[in-house]
Short mmCIF file of C-alpha atoms and ligand atoms in Angstrom, two decimals:
data_model
loop_
_atom_site.label_atom_id
_atom_site.label_comp_id
_atom_site.label_asym_id
_atom_site.label_seq_id
_atom_site.Cartn_x
_atom_site.Cartn_y
_atom_site.Cartn_z
CA MET B 1 -21.99 19.08 -33.33
CA PRO B 2 -23.61 15.86 -34.66
CA LYS B 3 -23.89 13.14 -32.00
CA LYS B 4 -21.31 10.36 -32.38
CA THR B 5 -22.88 6.99 -33.21
CA PRO B 6 -22.07 4.55 -30.41
CA LYS B 7 -20.10 1.41 -31.21
CA LYS B 8 -22.15 -1.77 -31.23
CA ALA B 9 -21.07 -4.85 -29.30
CA LEU B 10 -22.65 -8.29 -29.41
CA ILE B 11 -22.21 -10.75 -26.53
CA THR B 12 -23.16 -14.43 -26.62
CA GLY B 13 -23.53 -15.91 -23.13
CA ILE B 14 -24.64 -12.52 -21.80
CA THR B 15 -26.71 -14.21 -19.05
CA GLY B 16 -23.59 -15.89 -17.59
CA GLN B 17 -21.06 -14.58 -15.07
CA ASP B 18 -18.66 -13.03 -17.60
CA GLY B 19 -21.39 -11.89 -19.98
CA SER B 20 -23.00 -9.84 -17.20
CA TYR B 21 -19.76 -8.10 -16.15
CA LEU B 22 -18.77 -7.49 -19.76
CA ALA B 23 -22.19 -6.02 -20.59
CA GLU B 24 -21.88 -3.67 -17.61
CA TRP B 25 -18.39 -2.61 -18.68
CA LEU B 26 -19.42 -1.97 -22.31
CA VAL B 27 -22.54 -0.02 -21.29
CA GLU B 28 -20.25 2.15 -19.10
CA GLN B 29 -17.95 2.70 -22.11
CA GLY B 30 -20.93 4.03 -24.12
CA TYR B 31 -21.50 0.99 -26.35
CA GLU B 32 -24.86 -0.09 -27.72
CA VAL B 33 -24.86 -3.59 -26.23
CA HIS B 34 -26.63 -6.51 -27.90
CA GLY B 35 -26.89 -10.00 -26.43
CA PHE B 36 -27.94 -13.42 -27.66
CA VAL B 37 -30.09 -15.33 -25.19
CA ARG B 38 -31.92 -18.62 -25.36
CA ARG B 39 -35.68 -18.55 -25.95
CA VAL B 40 -36.24 -20.10 -22.50
CA ALA B 41 -34.49 -17.10 -20.95
CA ILE B 42 -37.09 -14.72 -22.37
CA GLU B 43 -39.84 -17.00 -21.04
CA ASP B 44 -38.37 -17.13 -17.54
CA PRO B 45 -36.34 -13.94 -17.06
CA ASP B 46 -36.47 -13.97 -13.24
CA THR B 47 -34.39 -17.12 -12.98
CA ARG B 48 -32.51 -17.12 -16.25
CA MET B 49 -31.58 -13.45 -16.55
CA HIS B 50 -30.98 -12.53 -12.91
CA ARG B 51 -27.36 -11.47 -13.53
CA ILE B 52 -28.35 -8.78 -16.06
CA ARG B 53 -31.66 -7.74 -14.50
CA HIS B 54 -30.19 -4.47 -13.19
CA ILE B 55 -29.10 -3.33 -16.68
CA ALA B 56 -31.78 -5.06 -18.77
CA ASP B 57 -33.36 -1.79 -19.94
CA ARG B 58 -30.02 -0.74 -21.48
CA LEU B 59 -29.49 -3.95 -23.45
CA HIS B 60 -30.82 -5.17 -26.79
CA LEU B 61 -31.56 -8.87 -26.38
CA HIS B 62 -32.16 -11.27 -29.27
CA THR B 63 -33.15 -14.92 -29.26
CA ALA B 64 -30.77 -16.84 -31.47
CA SER B 65 -29.88 -20.49 -31.19
CA LEU B 66 -26.20 -21.35 -30.99
CA GLY B 67 -27.03 -24.59 -32.82
CA SER B 68 -28.50 -22.86 -35.84
CA TYR B 69 -26.22 -21.18 -38.36
CA PRO B 70 -29.09 -19.40 -40.23
CA SER B 71 -30.43 -17.89 -37.01
CA LEU B 72 -26.99 -16.59 -35.99
CA TYR B 73 -26.13 -15.33 -39.45
CA LYS B 74 -29.44 -13.44 -39.93
CA THR B 75 -29.24 -11.74 -36.55
CA ILE B 76 -25.58 -10.77 -36.90
CA HIS B 77 -26.21 -9.43 -40.40
CA ARG B 78 -29.09 -7.32 -39.08
CA ILE B 79 -27.19 -5.93 -36.06
CA GLN B 80 -23.87 -5.25 -37.86
CA PRO B 81 -21.83 -5.25 -34.61
CA ASP B 82 -18.39 -3.65 -34.41
CA GLU B 83 -17.25 -6.15 -31.79
CA CYS B 84 -18.45 -9.66 -31.01
CA TYR B 85 -17.62 -11.52 -27.79
CA HIS B 86 -18.37 -15.22 -28.05
CA LEU B 87 -18.71 -16.39 -24.44
CA ALA B 88 -21.63 -18.84 -24.65
CA ALA B 89 -20.53 -22.37 -23.86
CA GLU B 90 -21.18 -25.45 -21.79
CA SER B 91 -18.68 -24.24 -19.20
CA PHE B 92 -18.71 -26.81 -16.39
CA VAL B 93 -15.70 -29.12 -16.80
CA SER B 94 -17.14 -31.88 -14.58
CA TYR B 95 -20.27 -32.06 -16.70
CA SER B 96 -18.15 -32.69 -19.78
CA PHE B 97 -17.08 -36.03 -18.27
CA GLU B 98 -20.75 -37.02 -17.89
CA ASP B 99 -21.88 -35.87 -21.34
CA GLU B 100 -19.03 -35.30 -23.77
CA PHE B 101 -21.37 -34.93 -26.72
CA THR B 102 -23.33 -31.91 -25.49
CA THR B 103 -20.12 -30.12 -24.57
CA ILE B 104 -18.43 -30.85 -27.90
CA ASN B 105 -21.54 -29.99 -29.97
CA THR B 106 -22.30 -26.75 -28.16
CA ASN B 107 -18.75 -25.50 -27.82
CA VAL B 108 -17.21 -26.56 -31.12
CA ASN B 109 -20.16 -25.96 -33.45
CA GLY B 110 -21.02 -22.82 -31.50
CA VAL B 111 -17.71 -21.10 -32.24
CA HIS B 112 -17.64 -22.39 -35.80
CA TYR B 113 -21.13 -21.04 -36.59
CA MET B 114 -20.32 -17.73 -34.91
CA LEU B 115 -17.03 -17.28 -36.81
CA SER B 116 -18.64 -18.12 -40.12
CA SER B 117 -21.66 -15.86 -39.45
CA VAL B 118 -19.42 -12.93 -38.54
CA LEU B 119 -17.20 -13.46 -41.58
CA GLU B 120 -20.18 -13.68 -43.94
CA GLY B 121 -22.56 -11.26 -42.24
CA ALA B 122 -20.35 -8.54 -40.69
CA PRO B 123 -16.76 -9.09 -41.90
CA ASP B 124 -15.39 -5.88 -40.33
CA CYS B 125 -16.55 -6.98 -36.88
CA ARG B 126 -13.79 -7.82 -34.39
CA PHE B 127 -14.19 -11.24 -32.75
CA TYR B 128 -13.26 -12.53 -29.28
CA PHE B 129 -13.24 -16.22 -28.39
CA ALA B 130 -13.32 -17.38 -24.76
CA ALA B 131 -10.65 -20.08 -24.71
CA SER B 132 -9.47 -21.52 -21.39
CA SER B 133 -6.46 -22.66 -19.36
CA GLU B 134 -8.05 -26.13 -19.63
CA ILE B 135 -6.46 -26.41 -23.10
CA PHE B 136 -3.08 -26.89 -21.36
CA GLY B 137 -4.33 -29.90 -19.38
CA ARG B 138 -1.37 -32.13 -18.55
CA VAL B 139 1.11 -29.31 -18.41
CA THR B 140 4.71 -29.53 -19.48
CA GLN B 141 5.74 -26.24 -17.91
CA VAL B 142 4.72 -24.05 -14.98
CA PRO B 143 3.68 -21.28 -15.40
CA GLN B 144 2.02 -21.60 -18.80
CA ASP B 145 2.08 -18.87 -21.44
CA GLU B 146 1.02 -18.42 -25.08
CA THR B 147 3.79 -20.77 -26.27
CA THR B 148 2.95 -23.74 -23.99
CA PRO B 149 1.81 -26.86 -25.93
CA PHE B 150 -1.79 -27.99 -25.49
CA HIS B 151 -2.65 -31.32 -23.87
CA PRO B 152 -6.35 -31.06 -22.87
CA ARG B 153 -7.68 -33.77 -20.55
CA SER B 154 -11.47 -33.36 -20.78
CA ALA B 155 -14.06 -32.97 -23.52
CA TYR B 156 -14.38 -29.38 -22.33
CA GLY B 157 -10.63 -28.77 -22.76
CA ILE B 158 -10.70 -30.42 -26.17
CA SER B 159 -13.66 -28.24 -27.24
CA LYS B 160 -11.82 -25.07 -26.18
CA SER B 161 -8.65 -26.16 -27.92
CA ALA B 162 -10.67 -26.77 -31.13
CA GLY B 163 -12.30 -23.33 -30.72
CA TYR B 164 -8.88 -21.74 -30.30
CA GLU B 165 -7.55 -23.37 -33.49
CA MET B 166 -10.67 -22.45 -35.44
CA THR B 167 -10.44 -18.82 -34.34
CA ARG B 168 -6.74 -18.67 -35.20
CA ASN B 169 -7.49 -20.13 -38.61
CA TYR B 170 -10.21 -17.55 -39.38
CA ARG B 171 -7.65 -14.89 -38.51
CA GLU B 172 -4.87 -16.35 -40.64
CA ALA B 173 -6.87 -17.75 -43.56
CA TYR B 174 -9.62 -15.14 -43.94
CA GLY B 175 -8.11 -12.05 -42.30
CA LEU B 176 -10.82 -11.77 -39.62
CA HIS B 177 -9.81 -9.58 -36.65
CA ALA B 178 -10.15 -12.54 -34.26
CA SER B 179 -8.46 -12.98 -30.87
CA CYS B 180 -8.49 -15.68 -28.18
CA GLY B 181 -8.31 -15.08 -24.45
CA ILE B 182 -6.74 -18.03 -22.67
CA LEU B 183 -8.30 -17.23 -19.35
CA TYR B 184 -7.59 -18.93 -16.04
CA ASN B 185 -10.33 -19.40 -13.43
CA HIS B 186 -12.12 -16.21 -12.53
CA GLU B 187 -14.81 -15.94 -9.93
CA SER B 188 -17.25 -13.51 -8.32
CA PRO B 189 -20.52 -13.46 -6.37
CA ARG B 190 -22.15 -14.14 -9.76
CA ARG B 191 -20.33 -17.44 -10.26
CA GLY B 192 -22.59 -20.45 -10.92
CA MET B 193 -23.34 -22.57 -7.83
CA GLU B 194 -21.72 -25.72 -9.26
CA PHE B 195 -18.19 -24.22 -9.38
CA VAL B 196 -16.06 -24.87 -6.33
CA THR B 197 -15.54 -21.26 -5.16
CA ARG B 198 -19.24 -20.41 -5.16
CA LYS B 199 -20.08 -23.79 -3.66
CA ILE B 200 -17.71 -22.91 -0.80
CA SER B 201 -18.87 -19.30 -0.32
CA SER B 202 -22.57 -20.24 -0.36
CA HIS B 203 -22.06 -23.13 2.07
CA VAL B 204 -19.90 -21.03 4.41
CA ALA B 205 -22.65 -18.39 4.54
CA ARG B 206 -25.37 -20.95 5.22
CA ILE B 207 -23.27 -22.73 7.86
CA LYS B 208 -22.60 -19.41 9.58
CA LEU B 209 -26.33 -18.62 9.53
CA GLY B 210 -27.10 -22.03 11.07
CA GLN B 211 -29.02 -23.27 8.01
CA ILE B 212 -26.74 -26.26 7.28
CA ASP B 213 -23.72 -27.87 8.91
CA THR B 214 -21.60 -29.58 6.25
CA LEU B 215 -19.79 -28.83 3.00
CA GLN B 216 -18.90 -31.83 0.83
CA LEU B 217 -15.98 -31.40 -1.55
CA GLY B 218 -13.73 -33.45 -3.83
CA ASN B 219 -10.01 -32.88 -4.27
CA LEU B 220 -8.87 -30.31 -1.67
CA HIS B 221 -5.32 -30.36 -3.01
CA ALA B 222 -6.13 -29.16 -6.53
CA HIS B 223 -4.44 -25.83 -7.28
CA ARG B 224 -6.11 -23.07 -9.25
CA ASP B 225 -5.03 -19.62 -10.39
CA TRP B 226 -8.10 -17.63 -9.28
CA GLY B 227 -8.83 -14.04 -10.30
CA HIS B 228 -11.90 -11.78 -10.27
CA ALA B 229 -14.27 -11.87 -13.27
CA SER B 230 -14.61 -8.07 -13.39
CA ASP B 231 -10.84 -7.78 -14.00
CA TYR B 232 -10.90 -10.47 -16.69
CA VAL B 233 -13.67 -8.99 -18.85
CA ARG B 234 -11.61 -5.81 -19.13
CA ALA B 235 -8.87 -7.91 -20.73
CA MET B 236 -11.34 -9.24 -23.33
CA TRP B 237 -12.27 -5.70 -24.29
CA LEU B 238 -8.62 -4.59 -24.44
CA MET B 239 -7.83 -7.42 -26.89
CA LEU B 240 -10.39 -6.05 -29.35
CA GLN B 241 -9.03 -2.49 -29.06
CA GLN B 242 -5.68 -3.55 -30.59
CA ASP B 243 -4.90 -2.90 -34.28
CA THR B 244 -3.59 -6.45 -34.61
CA PRO B 245 -5.55 -9.46 -33.37
CA ASP B 246 -3.66 -11.94 -31.19
CA ASP B 247 -4.00 -14.47 -28.36
CA TYR B 248 -3.33 -13.74 -24.70
CA VAL B 249 -3.05 -15.62 -21.41
CA ILE B 250 -4.95 -13.86 -18.62
CA ALA B 251 -4.07 -15.01 -15.09
CA THR B 252 -2.89 -13.77 -11.70
CA GLY B 253 0.29 -15.89 -11.71
CA GLN B 254 -0.52 -17.22 -8.23
CA THR B 255 -2.17 -20.47 -7.26
CA HIS B 256 -4.06 -21.51 -4.16
CA THR B 257 -5.45 -24.90 -3.23
CA VAL B 258 -9.15 -25.61 -2.81
CA GLN B 259 -8.29 -26.14 0.86
CA ALA B 260 -6.77 -22.63 1.08
CA PHE B 261 -9.94 -21.18 -0.44
CA CYS B 262 -11.94 -23.01 2.26
CA GLU B 263 -9.66 -21.84 5.06
CA THR B 264 -9.87 -18.21 3.95
CA ALA B 265 -13.65 -18.35 3.54
CA PHE B 266 -14.32 -20.05 6.91
CA ASP B 267 -11.78 -17.77 8.67
CA HIS B 268 -13.67 -14.76 7.39
CA VAL B 269 -16.75 -15.76 9.38
CA GLY B 270 -14.77 -17.00 12.42
CA LEU B 271 -15.26 -20.75 11.83
CA ASP B 272 -12.80 -23.66 11.56
CA TRP B 273 -13.11 -25.33 8.13
CA ARG B 274 -12.00 -28.72 9.53
CA GLU B 275 -15.20 -28.96 11.58
CA HIS B 276 -17.46 -28.64 8.53
CA VAL B 277 -15.71 -29.91 5.38
CA LYS B 278 -16.18 -33.56 4.40
CA ILE B 279 -14.55 -35.31 1.47
CA ASP B 280 -16.91 -36.94 -1.01
CA SER B 281 -15.37 -39.05 -3.76
CA ARG B 282 -18.29 -38.14 -6.10
CA PHE B 283 -16.67 -34.73 -6.58
CA TYR B 284 -13.32 -36.11 -7.76
CA ARG B 285 -12.61 -35.98 -11.50
CA PRO B 286 -11.30 -38.80 -13.71
CA ALA B 287 -8.38 -36.74 -15.01
CA GLU B 288 -7.38 -33.89 -12.74
CA GLU B 289 -4.71 -31.28 -13.34
CA HIS B 290 -2.93 -29.74 -10.40
CA VAL B 291 -0.58 -27.03 -11.57
CA LEU B 292 -2.46 -24.65 -13.81
CA ARG B 293 -0.72 -21.33 -13.25
CA GLY B 294 -0.66 -18.64 -15.92
CA ASP B 295 1.95 -16.10 -16.98
CA ALA B 296 0.13 -12.98 -18.19
CA SER B 297 3.31 -11.00 -19.02
CA LYS B 298 2.31 -10.55 -22.67
CA ALA B 299 -1.12 -9.13 -21.73
CA LYS B 300 0.53 -6.76 -19.26
CA ARG B 301 3.11 -5.62 -21.79
CA VAL B 302 0.92 -5.30 -24.91
CA LEU B 303 -2.54 -4.56 -23.52
CA GLY B 304 -1.50 -2.76 -20.34
CA TRP B 305 -3.81 -5.15 -18.44
CA GLU B 306 -3.50 -5.37 -14.66
CA GLN B 307 -5.38 -7.39 -12.11
CA ARG B 308 -7.02 -5.16 -9.47
CA ILE B 309 -8.67 -7.59 -7.05
CA GLY B 310 -6.51 -10.09 -5.13
CA PHE B 311 -7.34 -13.53 -3.70
CA ASP B 312 -8.31 -12.52 -0.14
CA GLU B 313 -10.54 -9.70 -1.35
CA LEU B 314 -12.21 -12.03 -3.87
CA VAL B 315 -12.99 -14.64 -1.20
CA ARG B 316 -14.30 -12.00 1.22
CA GLU B 317 -16.53 -10.41 -1.43
CA MET B 318 -18.04 -13.79 -2.33
CA VAL B 319 -18.71 -14.80 1.28
CA GLU B 320 -20.15 -11.38 2.17
CA ALA B 321 -22.49 -11.45 -0.84
CA ASP B 322 -23.74 -14.93 0.09
CA LEU B 323 -24.21 -13.96 3.73
CA LYS B 324 -26.41 -11.10 2.58
CA ARG B 325 -28.28 -13.30 0.15
CA TYR B 326 -28.99 -16.17 2.54
CA SER B 327 -29.83 -13.98 5.49
CA ARG B 328 -32.62 -12.48 3.33
CA HIS B 329 -33.71 -16.00 2.31
CA ASP B 330 -33.86 -14.43 -1.12
CA VAL B 331 -32.56 -17.45 -3.00
CA ALA B 332 -33.61 -16.18 -6.44
CA ALA B 333 -31.35 -13.14 -6.24
CA ALA B 334 -27.86 -14.30 -7.11
CA VAL B 335 -26.48 -10.96 -8.27
P1 LIG N 401 -21.27 -19.30 -17.40
O1 LIG N 401 -21.49 -20.77 -17.26
O2 LIG N 401 -21.56 -18.41 -16.23
O3 LIG N 401 -22.11 -18.75 -18.63
C1 LIG N 401 -22.25 -19.50 -19.80
C2 LIG N 401 -23.16 -18.76 -20.77
O4 LIG N 401 -23.28 -19.57 -21.94
C3 LIG N 401 -24.57 -18.54 -20.24
O5 LIG N 401 -25.05 -17.30 -20.68
C4 LIG N 401 -25.36 -19.69 -20.90
O6 LIG N 401 -26.73 -19.39 -21.10
C5 LIG N 401 -24.65 -19.74 -22.24
N1 LIG N 401 -24.89 -21.05 -22.88
C6 LIG N 401 -24.51 -22.28 -22.43
N2 LIG N 401 -24.92 -23.23 -23.28
C7 LIG N 401 -25.57 -22.59 -24.29
C8 LIG N 401 -26.23 -23.02 -25.47
N3 LIG N 401 -26.31 -24.30 -25.80
N4 LIG N 401 -26.81 -22.08 -26.27
C9 LIG N 401 -26.74 -20.79 -25.95
N5 LIG N 401 -26.13 -20.31 -24.84
C10 LIG N 401 -25.55 -21.21 -24.03
O7 LIG N 401 -19.76 -19.13 -17.87
P2 LIG N 401 -18.73 -17.92 -17.59
O8 LIG N 401 -19.43 -16.65 -17.74
O9 LIG N 401 -17.97 -18.22 -16.35
O10 LIG N 401 -17.69 -18.14 -18.79
C11 LIG N 401 -17.85 -17.47 -20.05
C12 LIG N 401 -17.02 -18.18 -21.09
O11 LIG N 401 -15.65 -18.17 -20.71
C13 LIG N 401 -17.38 -19.65 -21.31
O12 LIG N 401 -17.16 -19.93 -22.67
C14 LIG N 401 -16.35 -20.40 -20.47
O13 LIG N 401 -16.14 -21.70 -20.99
C15 LIG N 401 -15.14 -19.51 -20.64
N6 LIG N 401 -14.18 -19.53 -19.55
C16 LIG N 401 -14.57 -19.23 -18.27
C17 LIG N 401 -13.65 -19.17 -17.27
C18 LIG N 401 -14.04 -18.87 -15.86
O14 LIG N 401 -13.22 -19.11 -14.95
N7 LIG N 401 -15.23 -18.29 -15.60
C19 LIG N 401 -12.21 -19.42 -17.52
C20 LIG N 401 -11.91 -19.70 -18.91
C21 LIG N 401 -12.87 -19.74 -19.88
P3 LIG N 401 -27.87 -19.77 -20.03
O15 LIG N 401 -27.74 -18.73 -18.95
O16 LIG N 401 -29.12 -19.67 -20.78
O17 LIG N 401 -27.53 -21.15 -19.56
P1 LIG N 402 -12.72 -25.65 -13.23
O1 LIG N 402 -13.61 -25.05 -12.04
O2 LIG N 402 -12.98 -27.08 -13.46
O3 LIG N 402 -11.29 -25.27 -12.96
O4 LIG N 402 -13.28 -24.86 -14.50
P2 LIG N 402 -14.30 -25.72 -10.77
O5 LIG N 402 -14.60 -24.61 -9.85
O6 LIG N 402 -15.44 -26.60 -11.15
O7 LIG N 402 -13.16 -26.66 -10.17
C1 LIG N 402 -11.96 -26.13 -9.64
C2 LIG N 402 -11.18 -27.20 -8.89
O8 LIG N 402 -11.87 -27.53 -7.68
C3 LIG N 402 -11.83 -28.95 -7.51
N1 LIG N 402 -12.95 -29.37 -6.65
C4 LIG N 402 -14.24 -29.21 -6.92
N2 LIG N 402 -14.87 -28.64 -7.99
C5 LIG N 402 -16.23 -28.60 -7.96
N3 LIG N 402 -16.87 -27.99 -8.98
N4 LIG N 402 -16.96 -29.11 -6.94
C6 LIG N 402 -16.37 -29.72 -5.84
O9 LIG N 402 -17.03 -30.17 -4.92
C7 LIG N 402 -14.95 -29.76 -5.83
N5 LIG N 402 -14.03 -30.23 -4.96
C8 LIG N 402 -12.82 -29.98 -5.46
C9 LIG N 402 -11.93 -29.48 -8.93
O10 LIG N 402 -11.50 -30.83 -8.97
C10 LIG N 402 -11.01 -28.51 -9.66
O11 LIG N 402 -9.69 -28.91 -9.52
C11 LIG N 402 -13.50 -23.46 -14.48
C12 LIG N 402 -14.66 -23.18 -15.47
O12 LIG N 402 -15.04 -21.82 -15.35
C13 LIG N 402 -14.24 -23.45 -16.90
O13 LIG N 402 -15.28 -23.00 -17.79
C14 LIG N 402 -12.94 -22.68 -17.19
O14 LIG N 402 -12.51 -22.90 -18.50
C15 LIG N 402 -11.85 -23.07 -16.19
O15 LIG N 402 -12.33 -22.76 -14.89
C16 LIG N 402 -10.57 -22.28 -16.41
#
């Protein structure tokens, strides 16, 4: 019997949290996995590629700049992927208040160049765009679903709403098999240190180990709908396995406050959060949304997607991973 040719997948943002879980999942499914990385990542793989270090020998990495249409087009044309997951983005919402221009340029041009390169260079390739619950912004209904109007309240939210519209338009105007995942917050031990959950888990571990004493946070009353990244990348893949492209909300349907995340994390190591958490106004945002809660009924019905890891397990996993990491003093190893 001739050997079946494996499907090819291309991931932008493969060095990030979601990119690393998605790459693992696709390798497990037998895909030939390609990833776009920045040139600096190749120069400094220990710091910049730590999340994919354990599977690096099974990946095909290419340097391609998200800001350069010719570089994206040429590489996509050469690879001829069957599926493309566009995850690369300036993803920190707070940063988008400090520098709107970088966020808008990277996120809006990035998706535009990728869509155009796929359409011109590999038109049969299926395309996934990482949209975000931040497009809902000042919400008019709770929970939100695929029919909720957009009202983004940050340059980041605006960039993701533009990316969503652009992706939809490539689907409707040019017939590209293009889908958007409107994903709510998803976390893991691989989450970047600047995001609140990882900030909490890393500080809790270091406080427990006696290395520091205080955790400074902003708005403790903000609510988020937090899931586990490994569950959410499965939803991305499921979207591209459908005959018809479409857009889906992916969420747990439950919210917790930042304070509840703290309580659960400190409880896990037998400490009282009130003795260590201090409020610092620097971490408040100019326009904050409080009730982002998603309704993933459509994804459950059409894709058969289910969340596997719940809130308590997520918090425990993150704290345990950071305890291990900081007790080894191995600060370079974030996986
Ligand atoms: P990360 O911040 O962990 O990863 C972002 C990735 O994008 C990294 O690989 C980063 O590369 C790459 N990147 C950033 N800027 C550029 C650039 N200018 N050129 C090329 N690559 C760039 O994000 P996540 O993995 O958490 O998120 C993946 C996607 O999903 C993002 O688009 C995010 O906006 C979106 N999203 C995430 C959610 C979440 O809760 N995690 C929820 C909803 C949407 P490098 O490592 O070199 O910096
Ligand atoms: P978010 O994630 O902005 O929702 O974007 P983040 O973890 O940064 O903030 C969540 C909530 O926590 C509050 N908060 C703090 N946040 C940070 N980072 N640091 C603090 O000290 C702090 N104190 C309180 C914030 O105000 C906010 O309410 C994430 C990203 O992954 C986006 O890319 C993605 O699109 C959305 O989730 C869905």
